mmCIF file with all atom_site columns, C-alpha atoms in Angstrom:
data_model
loop_
_atom_site.group_PDB
_atom_site.id
_atom_site.type_symbol
_atom_site.label_atom_id
_atom_site.label_alt_id
_atom_site.label_comp_id
_atom_site.label_asym_id
_atom_site.label_entity_id
_atom_site.label_seq_id
_atom_site.pdbx_PDB_ins_code
_atom_site.Cartn_x
_atom_site.Cartn_y
_atom_site.Cartn_z
_atom_site.occupancy
_atom_site.B_iso_or_equiv
_atom_site.pdbx_formal_charge
_atom_site.auth_seq_id
_atom_site.auth_comp_id
_atom_site.auth_asym_id
_atom_site.auth_atom_id
_atom_site.pdbx_PDB_model_num
ATOM 1   C CA . MET V 1 1   ? -98.659  -109.850 -120.245 1.00 46.00 ? 1   MET V CA 1
ATOM 2   C CA . ALA V 1 2   ? -96.510  -112.832 -121.012 1.00 50.00 ? 2   ALA V CA 1
ATOM 3   C CA . GLY V 1 3   ? -95.577  -113.102 -124.664 1.00 54.00 ? 3   GLY V CA 1
ATOM 4   C CA . ARG V 1 4   ? -96.257  -109.423 -125.379 1.00 52.00 ? 4   ARG V CA 1
ATOM 5   C CA . THR V 1 5   ? -93.616  -107.057 -126.668 1.00 53.00 ? 5   THR V CA 1
ATOM 6   C CA . PRO V 1 6   ? -92.837  -104.320 -124.139 1.00 50.00 ? 6   PRO V CA 1
ATOM 7   C CA . GLY V 1 7   ? -94.457  -101.087 -125.269 1.00 48.00 ? 7   GLY V CA 1
ATOM 8   C CA . ALA V 1 8   ? -96.730  -102.895 -127.787 1.00 59.00 ? 8   ALA V CA 1
ATOM 9   C CA . TYR V 1 9   ? -99.818  -100.879 -128.595 1.00 69.00 ? 9   TYR V CA 1
ATOM 10  C CA . GLU V 1 10  ? -102.899 -102.358 -126.921 1.00 78.00 ? 10  GLU V CA 1
ATOM 11  C CA . ILE V 1 11  ? -106.415 -101.502 -128.016 1.00 75.00 ? 11  ILE V CA 1
ATOM 12  C CA . PRO V 1 12  ? -108.523 -100.166 -125.106 1.00 81.00 ? 12  PRO V CA 1
ATOM 13  C CA . GLN V 1 13  ? -111.419 -102.368 -123.938 1.00 81.00 ? 13  GLN V CA 1
ATOM 14  C CA . GLU V 1 14  ? -113.909 -99.482  -124.291 1.00 81.00 ? 14  GLU V CA 1
ATOM 15  C CA . MET V 1 15  ? -112.981 -99.050  -127.943 1.00 77.00 ? 15  MET V CA 1
ATOM 16  C CA . ARG V 1 16  ? -113.383 -102.787 -128.588 1.00 78.00 ? 16  ARG V CA 1
ATOM 17  C CA . GLU V 1 17  ? -116.825 -102.801 -126.904 1.00 81.00 ? 17  GLU V CA 1
ATOM 18  C CA . PHE V 1 18  ? -118.016 -99.800  -128.939 1.00 78.00 ? 18  PHE V CA 1
ATOM 19  C CA . ALA V 1 19  ? -116.770 -101.331 -132.189 1.00 80.00 ? 19  ALA V CA 1
ATOM 20  C CA . ASP V 1 20  ? -118.363 -104.660 -131.270 1.00 79.00 ? 20  ASP V CA 1
ATOM 21  C CA . LYS V 1 21  ? -121.785 -102.997 -130.871 1.00 81.00 ? 21  LYS V CA 1
ATOM 22  C CA . SER V 1 22  ? -121.364 -101.149 -134.171 1.00 81.00 ? 22  SER V CA 1
ATOM 23  C CA . VAL V 1 23  ? -120.505 -104.365 -136.020 1.00 82.00 ? 23  VAL V CA 1
ATOM 24  C CA . GLU V 1 24  ? -123.536 -106.114 -134.533 1.00 80.00 ? 24  GLU V CA 1
ATOM 25  C CA . GLN V 1 25  ? -125.855 -103.275 -135.618 1.00 80.00 ? 25  GLN V CA 1
ATOM 26  C CA . ALA V 1 26  ? -124.432 -103.359 -139.140 1.00 81.00 ? 26  ALA V CA 1
ATOM 27  C CA . ARG V 1 27  ? -124.870 -107.153 -139.249 1.00 79.00 ? 27  ARG V CA 1
ATOM 28  C CA . LYS V 1 28  ? -128.558 -106.825 -138.309 1.00 80.00 ? 28  LYS V CA 1
ATOM 29  C CA . ALA V 1 29  ? -129.106 -104.154 -140.976 1.00 80.00 ? 29  ALA V CA 1
ATOM 30  C CA . PHE V 1 30  ? -127.466 -106.334 -143.620 1.00 78.00 ? 30  PHE V CA 1
ATOM 31  C CA . ASP V 1 31  ? -129.548 -109.351 -142.587 1.00 78.00 ? 31  ASP V CA 1
ATOM 32  C CA . GLY V 1 32  ? -132.670 -107.257 -143.233 1.00 80.00 ? 32  GLY V CA 1
ATOM 33  C CA . PHE V 1 33  ? -131.351 -106.232 -146.652 1.00 75.00 ? 33  PHE V CA 1
ATOM 34  C CA . VAL V 1 34  ? -130.561 -109.815 -147.644 1.00 76.00 ? 34  VAL V CA 1
ATOM 35  C CA . GLY V 1 35  ? -133.987 -110.956 -146.492 1.00 79.00 ? 35  GLY V CA 1
ATOM 36  C CA . ALA V 1 36  ? -135.620 -108.352 -148.742 1.00 77.00 ? 36  ALA V CA 1
ATOM 37  C CA . ALA V 1 37  ? -133.443 -109.382 -151.710 1.00 75.00 ? 37  ALA V CA 1
ATOM 38  C CA . GLN V 1 38  ? -134.322 -113.041 -151.205 1.00 73.00 ? 38  GLN V CA 1
ATOM 39  C CA . ARG V 1 39  ? -138.033 -112.218 -151.046 1.00 75.00 ? 39  ARG V CA 1
ATOM 40  C CA . THR V 1 40  ? -137.721 -110.265 -154.314 1.00 71.00 ? 40  THR V CA 1
ATOM 41  C CA . VAL V 1 41  ? -136.037 -113.186 -156.094 1.00 68.00 ? 41  VAL V CA 1
ATOM 42  C CA . SER V 1 42  ? -138.656 -115.587 -154.708 1.00 71.00 ? 42  SER V CA 1
ATOM 43  C CA . ALA V 1 43  ? -141.472 -113.312 -155.907 1.00 69.00 ? 43  ALA V CA 1
ATOM 44  C CA . MET V 1 44  ? -140.061 -113.491 -159.435 1.00 64.00 ? 44  MET V CA 1
ATOM 45  C CA . ASP V 1 45  ? -140.199 -117.310 -159.403 1.00 61.00 ? 45  ASP V CA 1
ATOM 46  C CA . GLY V 1 46  ? -143.855 -117.321 -160.486 1.00 58.00 ? 46  GLY V CA 1
ATOM 47  C CA . SER V 1 47  ? -143.133 -115.992 -163.972 1.00 55.00 ? 47  SER V CA 1
ATOM 48  C CA . THR V 1 48  ? -140.211 -118.014 -165.248 1.00 53.00 ? 48  THR V CA 1
ATOM 49  C CA . GLY V 1 49  ? -139.230 -119.134 -168.704 1.00 57.00 ? 49  GLY V CA 1
ATOM 50  C CA . ALA V 1 50  ? -136.037 -121.045 -169.467 1.00 53.00 ? 50  ALA V CA 1
ATOM 51  C CA . VAL V 1 51  ? -133.910 -117.909 -169.760 1.00 56.00 ? 51  VAL V CA 1
ATOM 52  C CA . GLN V 1 52  ? -135.550 -116.248 -166.765 1.00 65.00 ? 52  GLN V CA 1
ATOM 53  C CA . SER V 1 53  ? -135.053 -119.411 -164.726 1.00 68.00 ? 53  SER V CA 1
ATOM 54  C CA . SER V 1 54  ? -131.346 -119.449 -165.539 1.00 73.00 ? 54  SER V CA 1
ATOM 55  C CA . ALA V 1 55  ? -131.023 -115.750 -164.712 1.00 74.00 ? 55  ALA V CA 1
ATOM 56  C CA . GLN V 1 56  ? -132.880 -116.244 -161.441 1.00 75.00 ? 56  GLN V CA 1
ATOM 57  C CA . ASP V 1 57  ? -130.566 -119.144 -160.554 1.00 80.00 ? 57  ASP V CA 1
ATOM 58  C CA . VAL V 1 58  ? -127.554 -116.897 -161.162 1.00 81.00 ? 58  VAL V CA 1
ATOM 59  C CA . GLY V 1 59  ? -129.251 -114.138 -159.141 1.00 80.00 ? 59  GLY V CA 1
ATOM 60  C CA . ARG V 1 60  ? -129.854 -116.503 -156.233 1.00 83.00 ? 60  ARG V CA 1
ATOM 61  C CA . LYS V 1 61  ? -126.227 -117.640 -156.365 1.00 86.00 ? 61  LYS V CA 1
ATOM 62  C CA . ALA V 1 62  ? -125.016 -114.033 -156.432 1.00 85.00 ? 62  ALA V CA 1
ATOM 63  C CA . ILE V 1 63  ? -127.148 -113.164 -153.406 1.00 85.00 ? 63  ILE V CA 1
ATOM 64  C CA . ALA V 1 64  ? -125.914 -116.261 -151.570 1.00 88.00 ? 64  ALA V CA 1
ATOM 65  C CA . PHE V 1 65  ? -122.298 -115.342 -152.388 1.00 90.00 ? 65  PHE V CA 1
ATOM 66  C CA . ALA V 1 66  ? -122.821 -111.766 -151.220 1.00 88.00 ? 66  ALA V CA 1
ATOM 67  C CA . GLU V 1 67  ? -124.421 -113.012 -148.025 1.00 88.00 ? 67  GLU V CA 1
ATOM 68  C CA . THR V 1 68  ? -121.539 -115.419 -147.390 1.00 91.00 ? 68  THR V CA 1
ATOM 69  C CA . ASN V 1 69  ? -118.907 -112.776 -148.125 1.00 90.00 ? 69  ASN V CA 1
ATOM 70  C CA . VAL V 1 70  ? -120.516 -110.117 -145.966 1.00 89.00 ? 70  VAL V CA 1
ATOM 71  C CA . ALA V 1 71  ? -121.016 -112.614 -143.120 1.00 90.00 ? 71  ALA V CA 1
ATOM 72  C CA . ALA V 1 72  ? -117.306 -113.457 -143.361 1.00 92.00 ? 72  ALA V CA 1
ATOM 73  C CA . SER V 1 73  ? -116.512 -109.737 -143.271 1.00 91.00 ? 73  SER V CA 1
ATOM 74  C CA . PHE V 1 74  ? -118.675 -109.229 -140.191 1.00 89.00 ? 74  PHE V CA 1
ATOM 75  C CA . ASP V 1 75  ? -116.992 -112.188 -138.489 1.00 91.00 ? 75  ASP V CA 1
ATOM 76  C CA . TYR V 1 76  ? -113.637 -110.665 -139.439 1.00 92.00 ? 76  TYR V CA 1
ATOM 77  C CA . ALA V 1 77  ? -114.666 -107.284 -138.010 1.00 90.00 ? 77  ALA V CA 1
ATOM 78  C CA . GLN V 1 78  ? -115.889 -108.995 -134.844 1.00 90.00 ? 78  GLN V CA 1
ATOM 79  C CA . ARG V 1 79  ? -112.520 -110.708 -134.403 1.00 91.00 ? 79  ARG V CA 1
ATOM 80  C CA . LEU V 1 80  ? -110.693 -107.445 -135.137 1.00 89.00 ? 80  LEU V CA 1
ATOM 81  C CA . VAL V 1 81  ? -112.538 -105.494 -132.479 1.00 87.00 ? 81  VAL V CA 1
ATOM 82  C CA . GLN V 1 82  ? -111.609 -108.159 -129.946 1.00 88.00 ? 82  GLN V CA 1
ATOM 83  C CA . ALA V 1 83  ? -107.904 -108.028 -130.874 1.00 89.00 ? 83  ALA V CA 1
ATOM 84  C CA . ARG V 1 84  ? -105.717 -106.997 -127.982 1.00 87.00 ? 84  ARG V CA 1
ATOM 85  C CA . ASP V 1 85  ? -102.741 -105.646 -129.952 1.00 89.00 ? 85  ASP V CA 1
ATOM 86  C CA . MET V 1 86  ? -101.418 -104.999 -133.446 1.00 88.00 ? 86  MET V CA 1
ATOM 87  C CA . ALA V 1 87  ? -99.751  -108.425 -133.725 1.00 92.00 ? 87  ALA V CA 1
ATOM 88  C CA . GLU V 1 88  ? -103.136 -110.068 -133.231 1.00 92.00 ? 88  GLU V CA 1
ATOM 89  C CA . VAL V 1 89  ? -104.701 -107.652 -135.750 1.00 92.00 ? 89  VAL V CA 1
ATOM 90  C CA . MET V 1 90  ? -102.108 -108.680 -138.350 1.00 93.00 ? 90  MET V CA 1
ATOM 91  C CA . GLU V 1 91  ? -102.699 -112.375 -137.663 1.00 95.00 ? 91  GLU V CA 1
ATOM 92  C CA . ILE V 1 92  ? -106.477 -111.944 -138.056 1.00 94.00 ? 92  ILE V CA 1
ATOM 93  C CA . GLN V 1 93  ? -105.952 -109.914 -141.265 1.00 92.00 ? 93  GLN V CA 1
ATOM 94  C CA . THR V 1 94  ? -103.698 -112.559 -142.817 1.00 94.00 ? 94  THR V CA 1
ATOM 95  C CA . ARG V 1 95  ? -106.134 -115.391 -142.063 1.00 95.00 ? 95  ARG V CA 1
ATOM 96  C CA . PHE V 1 96  ? -109.093 -113.399 -143.396 1.00 94.00 ? 96  PHE V CA 1
ATOM 97  C CA . LEU V 1 97  ? -107.349 -112.573 -146.677 1.00 93.00 ? 97  LEU V CA 1
ATOM 98  C CA . GLN V 1 98  ? -106.333 -116.205 -147.205 1.00 95.00 ? 98  GLN V CA 1
ATOM 99  C CA . ASP V 1 99  ? -109.870 -117.437 -146.517 1.00 94.00 ? 99  ASP V CA 1
ATOM 100 C CA . GLN V 1 100 ? -111.423 -114.802 -148.803 1.00 92.00 ? 100 GLN V CA 1
ATOM 101 C CA . MET V 1 101 ? -109.109 -115.684 -151.701 1.00 93.00 ? 101 MET V CA 1
ATOM 102 C CA . LYS V 1 102 ? -110.154 -119.338 -151.423 1.00 94.00 ? 102 LYS V CA 1
ATOM 103 C CA . ALA V 1 103 ? -113.828 -118.356 -151.244 1.00 93.00 ? 103 ALA V CA 1
ATOM 104 C CA . MET V 1 104 ? -113.517 -116.086 -154.303 1.00 90.00 ? 104 MET V CA 1
ATOM 105 C CA . GLU V 1 105 ? -111.933 -118.876 -156.344 1.00 92.00 ? 105 GLU V CA 1
ATOM 106 C CA . GLU V 1 106 ? -114.714 -121.307 -155.405 1.00 92.00 ? 106 GLU V CA 1
ATOM 107 C CA . GLN V 1 107 ? -117.447 -118.750 -156.068 1.00 90.00 ? 107 GLN V CA 1
ATOM 108 C CA . ALA V 1 108 ? -115.989 -117.788 -159.458 1.00 89.00 ? 108 ALA V CA 1
ATOM 109 C CA . ARG V 1 109 ? -115.823 -121.441 -160.446 1.00 89.00 ? 109 ARG V CA 1
ATOM 110 C CA . GLU V 1 110 ? -119.424 -122.068 -159.351 1.00 87.00 ? 110 GLU V CA 1
ATOM 111 C CA . LEU V 1 111 ? -120.756 -118.915 -160.998 1.00 82.00 ? 111 LEU V CA 1
ATOM 112 C CA . GLY V 1 112 ? -118.859 -119.739 -164.199 1.00 82.00 ? 112 GLY V CA 1
ATOM 113 C CA . GLY V 1 113 ? -120.528 -123.146 -164.237 1.00 81.00 ? 113 GLY V CA 1
ATOM 114 C CA . ALA V 1 114 ? -123.958 -121.566 -163.749 1.00 74.00 ? 114 ALA V CA 1
ATOM 115 C CA . LEU V 1 115 ? -123.361 -119.126 -166.621 1.00 73.00 ? 115 LEU V CA 1
ATOM 116 C CA . ALA V 1 116 ? -122.016 -121.740 -169.052 1.00 71.00 ? 116 ALA V CA 1
ATOM 117 C CA . PRO V 1 117 ? -124.498 -122.854 -171.727 1.00 68.00 ? 117 PRO V CA 1
ATOM 118 C CA . LYS V 1 118 ? -126.258 -126.079 -170.880 1.00 64.00 ? 118 LYS V CA 1
ATOM 119 C CA . PRO V 1 119 ? -125.785 -128.977 -173.335 1.00 63.00 ? 119 PRO V CA 1
ATOM 120 C CA . GLY V 1 120 ? -128.578 -129.019 -175.894 1.00 61.00 ? 120 GLY V CA 1
ATOM 121 C CA . THR V 1 121 ? -129.513 -125.336 -175.521 1.00 56.00 ? 121 THR V CA 1
ATOM 122 C CA . ARG V 1 122 ? -129.338 -122.915 -178.414 1.00 55.00 ? 122 ARG V CA 1
ATOM 123 C CA . GLN V 1 123 ? -127.175 -119.823 -178.355 1.00 52.00 ? 123 GLN V CA 1
ATOM 124 C CA . ASP V 1 124 ? -128.883 -117.265 -180.637 1.00 49.00 ? 124 ASP V CA 1
#
């Protein structure tokens, strides 16, 4: 165990394998949920007016953001369950939080642009 602190807490392999299976099952369940949400938004496409179209665009963006964020969380959980010790857990946590903050800023900017009134549209 070169590079490891003597007495450092190591996460047992059996626990990592169990957690890995649980994360994979949760990922599959979420994929099914997202698929159903996307089908619902697509079904609404047939009856669109200008306002409905804008709302559906925002809805599609929100679903895409949720899907991206949850996928990142599943990837994070997958990396966590493979961590060998607490130092690695902390490293994974720090990277995840940094990446999520960047993603939130980008998503807020994009969603703000989608919600902003388009030039030439009336605001009643």
